[in-house]
PDB file of C-alpha atoms and ligand atoms in Angstrom:
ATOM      1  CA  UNK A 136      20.488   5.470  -4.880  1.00  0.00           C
ATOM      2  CA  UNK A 137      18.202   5.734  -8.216  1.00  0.00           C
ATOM      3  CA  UNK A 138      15.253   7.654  -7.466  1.00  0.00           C
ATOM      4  CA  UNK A 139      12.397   5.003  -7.743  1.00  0.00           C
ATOM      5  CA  UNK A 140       9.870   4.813 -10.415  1.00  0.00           C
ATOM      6  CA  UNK A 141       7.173   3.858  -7.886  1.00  0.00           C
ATOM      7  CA  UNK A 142       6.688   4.737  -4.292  1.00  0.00           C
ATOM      8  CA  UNK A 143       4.601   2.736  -1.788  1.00  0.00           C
ATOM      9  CA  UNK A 144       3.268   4.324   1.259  1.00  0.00           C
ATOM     10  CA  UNK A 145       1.731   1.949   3.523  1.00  0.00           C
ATOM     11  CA  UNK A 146      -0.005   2.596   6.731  1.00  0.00           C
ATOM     12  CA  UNK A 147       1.070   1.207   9.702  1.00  0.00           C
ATOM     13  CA  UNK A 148      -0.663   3.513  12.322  1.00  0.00           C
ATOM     14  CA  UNK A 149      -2.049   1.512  15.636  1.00  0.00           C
ATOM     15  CA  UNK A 150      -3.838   3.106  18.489  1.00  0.00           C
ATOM     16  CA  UNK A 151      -4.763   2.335  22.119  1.00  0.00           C
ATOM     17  CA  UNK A 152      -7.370  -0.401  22.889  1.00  0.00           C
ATOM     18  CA  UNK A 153     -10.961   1.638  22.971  1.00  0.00           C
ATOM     19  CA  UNK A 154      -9.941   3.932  20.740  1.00  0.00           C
ATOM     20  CA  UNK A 155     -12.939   5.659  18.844  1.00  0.00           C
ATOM     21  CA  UNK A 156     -10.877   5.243  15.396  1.00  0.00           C
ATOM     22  CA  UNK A 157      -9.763   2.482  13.835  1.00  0.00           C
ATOM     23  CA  UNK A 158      -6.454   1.891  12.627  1.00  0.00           C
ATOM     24  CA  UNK A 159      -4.883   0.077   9.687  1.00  0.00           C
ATOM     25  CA  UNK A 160      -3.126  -2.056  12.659  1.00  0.00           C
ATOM     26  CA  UNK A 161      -6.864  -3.148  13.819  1.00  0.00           C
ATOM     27  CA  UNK A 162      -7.216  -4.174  10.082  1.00  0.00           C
ATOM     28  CA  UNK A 163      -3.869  -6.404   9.670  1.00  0.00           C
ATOM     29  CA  UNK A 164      -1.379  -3.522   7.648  1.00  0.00           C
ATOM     30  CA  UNK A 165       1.583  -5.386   9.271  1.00  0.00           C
ATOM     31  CA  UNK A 166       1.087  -8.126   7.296  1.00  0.00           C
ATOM     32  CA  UNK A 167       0.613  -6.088   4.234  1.00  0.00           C
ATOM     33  CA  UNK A 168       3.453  -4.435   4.754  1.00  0.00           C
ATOM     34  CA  UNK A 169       5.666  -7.580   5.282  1.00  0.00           C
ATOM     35  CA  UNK A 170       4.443  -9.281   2.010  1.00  0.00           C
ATOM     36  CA  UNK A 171       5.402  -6.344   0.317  1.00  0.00           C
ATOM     37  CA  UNK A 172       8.391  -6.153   1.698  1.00  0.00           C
ATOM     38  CA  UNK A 173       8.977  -9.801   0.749  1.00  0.00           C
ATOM     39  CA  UNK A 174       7.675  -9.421  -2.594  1.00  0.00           C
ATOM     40  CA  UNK A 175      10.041  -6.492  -3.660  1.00  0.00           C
ATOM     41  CA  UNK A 176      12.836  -8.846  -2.324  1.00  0.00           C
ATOM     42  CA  UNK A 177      11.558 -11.754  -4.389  1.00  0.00           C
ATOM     43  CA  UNK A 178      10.687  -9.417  -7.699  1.00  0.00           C
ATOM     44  CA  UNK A 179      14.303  -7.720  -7.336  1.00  0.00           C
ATOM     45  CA  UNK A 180      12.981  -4.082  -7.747  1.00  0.00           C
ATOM     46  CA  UNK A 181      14.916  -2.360  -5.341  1.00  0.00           C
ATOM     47  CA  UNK A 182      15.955   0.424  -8.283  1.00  0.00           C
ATOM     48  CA  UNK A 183      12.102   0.462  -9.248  1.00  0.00           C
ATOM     49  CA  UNK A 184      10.567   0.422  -6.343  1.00  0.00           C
ATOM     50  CA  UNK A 185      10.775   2.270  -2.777  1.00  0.00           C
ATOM     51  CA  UNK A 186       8.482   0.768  -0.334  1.00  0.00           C
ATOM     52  CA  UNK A 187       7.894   2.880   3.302  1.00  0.00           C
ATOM     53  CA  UNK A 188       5.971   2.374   6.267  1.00  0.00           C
ATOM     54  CA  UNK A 189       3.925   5.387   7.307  1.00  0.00           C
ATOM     55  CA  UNK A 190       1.483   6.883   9.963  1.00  0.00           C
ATOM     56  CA  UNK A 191      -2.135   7.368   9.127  1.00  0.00           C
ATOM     57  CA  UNK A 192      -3.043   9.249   6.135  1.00  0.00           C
ATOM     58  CA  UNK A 193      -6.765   9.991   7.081  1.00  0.00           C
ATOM     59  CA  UNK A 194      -9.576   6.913   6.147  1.00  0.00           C
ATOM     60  CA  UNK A 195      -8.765   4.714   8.925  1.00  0.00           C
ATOM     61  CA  UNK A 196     -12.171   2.799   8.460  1.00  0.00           C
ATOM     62  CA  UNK A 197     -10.849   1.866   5.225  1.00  0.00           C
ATOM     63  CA  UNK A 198      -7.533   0.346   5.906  1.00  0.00           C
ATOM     64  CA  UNK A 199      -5.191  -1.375   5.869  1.00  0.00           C
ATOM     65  CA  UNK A 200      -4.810   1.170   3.254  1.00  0.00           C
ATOM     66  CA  UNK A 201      -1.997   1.655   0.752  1.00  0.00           C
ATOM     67  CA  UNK A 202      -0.950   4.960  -1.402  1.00  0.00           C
ATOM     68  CA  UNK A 203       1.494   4.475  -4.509  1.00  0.00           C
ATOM     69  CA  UNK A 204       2.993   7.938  -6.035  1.00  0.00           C
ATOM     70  CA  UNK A 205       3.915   9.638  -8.720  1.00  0.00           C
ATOM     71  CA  UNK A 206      -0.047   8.843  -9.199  1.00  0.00           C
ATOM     72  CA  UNK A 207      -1.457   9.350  -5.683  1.00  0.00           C
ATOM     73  CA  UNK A 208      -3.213   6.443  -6.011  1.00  0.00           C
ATOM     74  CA  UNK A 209      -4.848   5.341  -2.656  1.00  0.00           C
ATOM     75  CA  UNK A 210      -6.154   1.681  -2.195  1.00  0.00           C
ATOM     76  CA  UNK A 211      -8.557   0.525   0.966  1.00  0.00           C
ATOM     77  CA  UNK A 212      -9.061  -2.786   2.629  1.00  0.00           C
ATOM     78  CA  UNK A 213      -5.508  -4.212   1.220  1.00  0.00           C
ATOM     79  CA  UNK A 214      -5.235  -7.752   1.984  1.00  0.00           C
ATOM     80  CA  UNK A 215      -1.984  -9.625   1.813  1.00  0.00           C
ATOM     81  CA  UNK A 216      -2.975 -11.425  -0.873  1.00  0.00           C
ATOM     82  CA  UNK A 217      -3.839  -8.356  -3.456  1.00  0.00           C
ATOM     83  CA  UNK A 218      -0.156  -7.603  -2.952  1.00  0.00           C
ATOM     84  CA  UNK A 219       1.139  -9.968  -5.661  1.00  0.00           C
ATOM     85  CA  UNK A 220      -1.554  -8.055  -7.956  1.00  0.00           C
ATOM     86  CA  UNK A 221      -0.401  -4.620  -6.894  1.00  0.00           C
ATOM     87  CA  UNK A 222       3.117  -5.307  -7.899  1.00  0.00           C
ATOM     88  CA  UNK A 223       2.318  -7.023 -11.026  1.00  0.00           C
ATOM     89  CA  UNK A 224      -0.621  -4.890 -12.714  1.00  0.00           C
ATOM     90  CA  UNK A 225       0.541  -1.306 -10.836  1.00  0.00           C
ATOM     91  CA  UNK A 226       4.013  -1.702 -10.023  1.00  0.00           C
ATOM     92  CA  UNK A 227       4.987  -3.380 -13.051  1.00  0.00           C
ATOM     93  CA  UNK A 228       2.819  -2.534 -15.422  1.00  0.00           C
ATOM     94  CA  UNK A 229       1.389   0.835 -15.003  1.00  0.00           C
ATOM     95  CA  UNK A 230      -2.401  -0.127 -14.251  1.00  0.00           C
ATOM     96  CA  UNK A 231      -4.054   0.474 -11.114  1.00  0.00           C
ATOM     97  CA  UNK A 232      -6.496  -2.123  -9.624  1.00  0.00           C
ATOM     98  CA  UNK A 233      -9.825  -0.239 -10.032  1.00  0.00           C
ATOM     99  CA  UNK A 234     -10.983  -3.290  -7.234  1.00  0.00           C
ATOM    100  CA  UNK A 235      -8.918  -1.855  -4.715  1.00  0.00           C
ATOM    101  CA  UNK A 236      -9.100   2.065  -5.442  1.00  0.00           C
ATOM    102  CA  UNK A 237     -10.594   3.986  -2.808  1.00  0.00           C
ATOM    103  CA  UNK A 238     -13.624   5.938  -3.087  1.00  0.00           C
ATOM    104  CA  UNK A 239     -13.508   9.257  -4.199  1.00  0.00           C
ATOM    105  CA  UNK A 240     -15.656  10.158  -0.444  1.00  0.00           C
ATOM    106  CA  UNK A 241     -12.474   9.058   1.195  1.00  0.00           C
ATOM    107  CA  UNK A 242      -9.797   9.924  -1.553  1.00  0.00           C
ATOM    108  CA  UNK A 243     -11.026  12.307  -4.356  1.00  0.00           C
TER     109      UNK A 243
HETATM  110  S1  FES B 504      -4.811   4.513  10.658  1.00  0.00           S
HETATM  111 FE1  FES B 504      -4.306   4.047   8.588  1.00  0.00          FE
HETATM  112  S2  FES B 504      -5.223   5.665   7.497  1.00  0.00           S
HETATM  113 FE2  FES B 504      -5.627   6.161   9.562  1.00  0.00          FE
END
């Protein structure tokens, strides 16, 4: 397996009804995970591009939040339809969406 240019972490972390914290599940991440899932299928960059599902990775009132190394790049409030922008501006291009970064008090 190539080692992948870009990797996507995306949170997928749910918790119990009542919960004090959010989660990225409250916020719809399992649809944001699908469509990217879908997209890397449709963009054929399976040697680019490694996309994983992941627990939470701290600003749950953010979410559905999404992290994309080598840059550490963390974006908040990720809807399914920014996805087609992340692969095409970040992903395939090199430029992170400064509309979806998240704010240096929660990533910084
Ligand atoms: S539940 Fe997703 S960052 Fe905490």
């Amino acid at each position: 397996m190539p080692k992948p240019e870009k990797h996507v972490f995306i949170c997928t972390q749910s918790r119990p009804p009542g919960h004090p914290r959010s989660s990225c599940a409250d916020q719809g991440c399992n649809t944001v995970y699908e469509e990217f899932l879908w997209q890397l299928q449709n963009r054929n960059l399976f040697n680019k591009v490694q996309i994983t599902a992941t627990g939470c990775m701290g600003p749950c009132s953010e979410g559905p939040n999404v992290l994309v190394y080598p840059e550490g790049v963390m974006y908040a409030k990720v809807g399914k339809d920014d996805v087609a922008s992340i692969y095409e501006q970040h992903l395939e291009q090199g430029q992170p969406l400064e509309r979806l970064l998240m704010t240096p008090e929660f990533w910084g």
